[in-house]
Amino acid sequence: MDHRTPPGNIAPHIPADDWQRAQATGQPVVIVVHDTTPTGIAWRRLLIPFAIAGATVAGGWGLVAALCLLLDAAAHTATVIAGAAGPIGIGGITLRLARSKH
């Protein structure tokens, strides 16, 4: 008797006595597979990479905006400190940090 295994991953679902009887008598085994795959485009497969890319771009722009805001605040702070401090002298060299208004 020729021993063959059923095709695919459905072998454990066929009872052994039915399979052996089909092999012995030559009777065909009818396997009904219910296909549940939807037709059309798998939107989730397309949407997830675009969502990740969009979040990355939005995060990058947010990082650039935060960096610009911090640099702007640092420049204004340096301007205010330089205007309030006046000229700074070290060892006979005087450095004027801001222009005087008169």
PDB file of C-alpha atoms in Angstrom:
ATOM      1  CA  MET A   1       0.000   0.000   0.000  1.00  0.00           C
ATOM      2  CA  ASP A   2       1.371   3.420  -1.000  1.00  0.00           C
ATOM      3  CA  HIS A   3       1.489   5.861   1.902  1.00  0.00           C
ATOM      4  CA  ARG A   4       1.055   9.521   1.003  1.00  0.00           C
ATOM      5  CA  THR A   5       0.406  12.487   3.234  1.00  0.00           C
ATOM      6  CA  PRO A   6      -2.358  14.937   2.393  1.00  0.00           C
ATOM      7  CA  PRO A   7      -1.268  18.204   0.774  1.00  0.00           C
ATOM      8  CA  GLY A   8      -0.629  21.375   2.752  1.00  0.00           C
ATOM      9  CA  ASN A   9      -1.253  22.069   6.412  1.00  0.00           C
ATOM     10  CA  ILE A  10      -4.669  20.439   6.546  1.00  0.00           C
ATOM     11  CA  ALA A  11      -3.448  16.900   7.298  1.00  0.00           C
ATOM     12  CA  PRO A  12      -4.251  16.976  11.028  1.00  0.00           C
ATOM     13  CA  HIS A  13      -7.877  17.876  10.228  1.00  0.00           C
ATOM     14  CA  ILE A  14      -8.604  14.721   8.214  1.00  0.00           C
ATOM     15  CA  PRO A  15      -9.440  11.804  10.509  1.00  0.00           C
ATOM     16  CA  ALA A  16      -6.928   8.987  10.122  1.00  0.00           C
ATOM     17  CA  ASP A  17      -9.508   6.268   9.468  1.00  0.00           C
ATOM     18  CA  ASP A  18     -11.107   8.326   6.665  1.00  0.00           C
ATOM     19  CA  TRP A  19      -7.727   8.942   5.073  1.00  0.00           C
ATOM     20  CA  GLN A  20      -6.696   5.284   5.282  1.00  0.00           C
ATOM     21  CA  ARG A  21     -10.072   4.122   3.891  1.00  0.00           C
ATOM     22  CA  ALA A  22      -9.681   6.550   0.979  1.00  0.00           C
ATOM     23  CA  GLN A  23      -6.180   5.239   0.328  1.00  0.00           C
ATOM     24  CA  ALA A  24      -7.322   1.603   0.447  1.00  0.00           C
ATOM     25  CA  THR A  25     -10.400   2.005  -1.768  1.00  0.00           C
ATOM     26  CA  GLY A  26      -9.101   4.715  -4.087  1.00  0.00           C
ATOM     27  CA  GLN A  27     -12.008   6.910  -3.098  1.00  0.00           C
ATOM     28  CA  PRO A  28     -11.193  10.631  -3.403  1.00  0.00           C
ATOM     29  CA  VAL A  29     -11.047  12.802  -0.314  1.00  0.00           C
ATOM     30  CA  VAL A  30     -12.941  16.039  -0.774  1.00  0.00           C
ATOM     31  CA  ILE A  31     -11.503  18.926   1.201  1.00  0.00           C
ATOM     32  CA  VAL A  32     -13.539  22.121   1.478  1.00  0.00           C
ATOM     33  CA  VAL A  33     -11.511  25.201   2.302  1.00  0.00           C
ATOM     34  CA  HIS A  34     -13.395  28.358   3.150  1.00  0.00           C
ATOM     35  CA  ASP A  35     -11.434  31.249   1.733  1.00  0.00           C
ATOM     36  CA  THR A  36     -11.835  34.355   3.868  1.00  0.00           C
ATOM     37  CA  THR A  37      -9.377  36.618   2.107  1.00  0.00           C
ATOM     38  CA  PRO A  38     -11.136  39.798   0.976  1.00  0.00           C
ATOM     39  CA  THR A  39     -10.883  40.924  -2.597  1.00  0.00           C
ATOM     40  CA  GLY A  40      -9.313  44.247  -3.486  1.00  0.00           C
ATOM     41  CA  ILE A  41      -6.452  46.225  -2.025  1.00  0.00           C
ATOM     42  CA  ALA A  42      -5.224  45.443   1.457  1.00  0.00           C
ATOM     43  CA  TRP A  43      -5.483  49.013   2.796  1.00  0.00           C
ATOM     44  CA  ARG A  44      -3.819  48.203   6.111  1.00  0.00           C
ATOM     45  CA  ARG A  45      -0.747  46.991   4.249  1.00  0.00           C
ATOM     46  CA  LEU A  46      -0.497  50.352   2.498  1.00  0.00           C
ATOM     47  CA  LEU A  47      -1.658  52.606   5.306  1.00  0.00           C
ATOM     48  CA  ILE A  48       0.793  51.557   8.027  1.00  0.00           C
ATOM     49  CA  PRO A  49       4.019  52.520   6.145  1.00  0.00           C
ATOM     50  CA  PHE A  50       2.508  55.865   5.099  1.00  0.00           C
ATOM     51  CA  ALA A  51       1.391  56.547   8.671  1.00  0.00           C
ATOM     52  CA  ILE A  52       4.886  55.814   9.962  1.00  0.00           C
ATOM     53  CA  ALA A  53       6.458  58.037   7.289  1.00  0.00           C
ATOM     54  CA  GLY A  54       3.988  60.842   8.033  1.00  0.00           C
ATOM     55  CA  ALA A  55       4.686  60.663  11.763  1.00  0.00           C
ATOM     56  CA  THR A  56       8.426  60.758  11.066  1.00  0.00           C
ATOM     57  CA  VAL A  57       8.074  63.843   8.855  1.00  0.00           C
ATOM     58  CA  ALA A  58       5.841  65.607  11.389  1.00  0.00           C
ATOM     59  CA  GLY A  59       8.312  64.805  14.168  1.00  0.00           C
ATOM     60  CA  GLY A  60      11.200  66.104  12.084  1.00  0.00           C
ATOM     61  CA  TRP A  61       9.397  69.393  11.405  1.00  0.00           C
ATOM     62  CA  GLY A  62       8.551  69.671  15.094  1.00  0.00           C
ATOM     63  CA  LEU A  63      12.202  69.167  15.966  1.00  0.00           C
ATOM     64  CA  VAL A  64      13.270  71.874  13.496  1.00  0.00           C
ATOM     65  CA  ALA A  65      10.647  74.291  14.873  1.00  0.00           C
ATOM     66  CA  ALA A  66      11.779  73.635  18.462  1.00  0.00           C
ATOM     67  CA  LEU A  67      15.424  74.179  17.506  1.00  0.00           C
ATOM     68  CA  CYS A  68      14.554  77.485  15.775  1.00  0.00           C
ATOM     69  CA  LEU A  69      12.593  78.613  18.834  1.00  0.00           C
ATOM     70  CA  LEU A  70      15.496  77.795  21.159  1.00  0.00           C
ATOM     71  CA  LEU A  71      18.032  79.564  18.949  1.00  0.00           C
ATOM     72  CA  ASP A  72      15.775  82.621  18.744  1.00  0.00           C
ATOM     73  CA  ALA A  73      15.383  82.692  22.523  1.00  0.00           C
ATOM     74  CA  ALA A  74      19.160  82.307  22.980  1.00  0.00           C
ATOM     75  CA  ALA A  75      19.860  85.182  20.561  1.00  0.00           C
ATOM     76  CA  HIS A  76      17.396  87.485  22.339  1.00  0.00           C
ATOM     77  CA  THR A  77      18.848  86.533  25.717  1.00  0.00           C
ATOM     78  CA  ALA A  78      22.388  87.246  24.517  1.00  0.00           C
ATOM     79  CA  THR A  79      21.259  90.616  23.131  1.00  0.00           C
ATOM     80  CA  VAL A  80      19.589  91.629  26.402  1.00  0.00           C
ATOM     81  CA  ILE A  81      22.607  90.565  28.475  1.00  0.00           C
ATOM     82  CA  ALA A  82      25.037  92.362  26.162  1.00  0.00           C
ATOM     83  CA  GLY A  83      22.965  95.543  26.254  1.00  0.00           C
ATOM     84  CA  ALA A  84      22.739  95.504  30.046  1.00  0.00           C
ATOM     85  CA  ALA A  85      26.374  94.638  30.703  1.00  0.00           C
ATOM     86  CA  GLY A  86      28.006  97.348  28.625  1.00  0.00           C
ATOM     87  CA  PRO A  87      31.637  97.024  27.551  1.00  0.00           C
ATOM     88  CA  ILE A  88      33.671  94.115  28.942  1.00  0.00           C
ATOM     89  CA  GLY A  89      37.384  94.572  29.532  1.00  0.00           C
ATOM     90  CA  ILE A  90      39.961  91.867  30.173  1.00  0.00           C
ATOM     91  CA  GLY A  91      43.643  92.751  30.547  1.00  0.00           C
ATOM     92  CA  GLY A  92      43.396  96.150  28.878  1.00  0.00           C
ATOM     93  CA  ILE A  93      41.354  94.931  25.925  1.00  0.00           C
ATOM     94  CA  THR A  94      37.849  96.291  25.929  1.00  0.00           C
ATOM     95  CA  LEU A  95      35.131  94.523  23.989  1.00  0.00           C
ATOM     96  CA  ARG A  96      31.895  96.307  23.387  1.00  0.00           C
ATOM     97  CA  LEU A  97      29.106  93.712  23.068  1.00  0.00           C
ATOM     98  CA  ALA A  98      26.342  96.049  21.943  1.00  0.00           C
ATOM     99  CA  ARG A  99      26.239  99.402  20.206  1.00  0.00           C
ATOM    100  CA  SER A 100      25.375 102.349  22.329  1.00  0.00           C
ATOM    101  CA  LYS A 101      22.238 104.295  21.451  1.00  0.00           C
ATOM    102  CA  HIS A 102      23.842 107.763  21.480  1.00  0.00           C
TER     103      HIS A 102
END
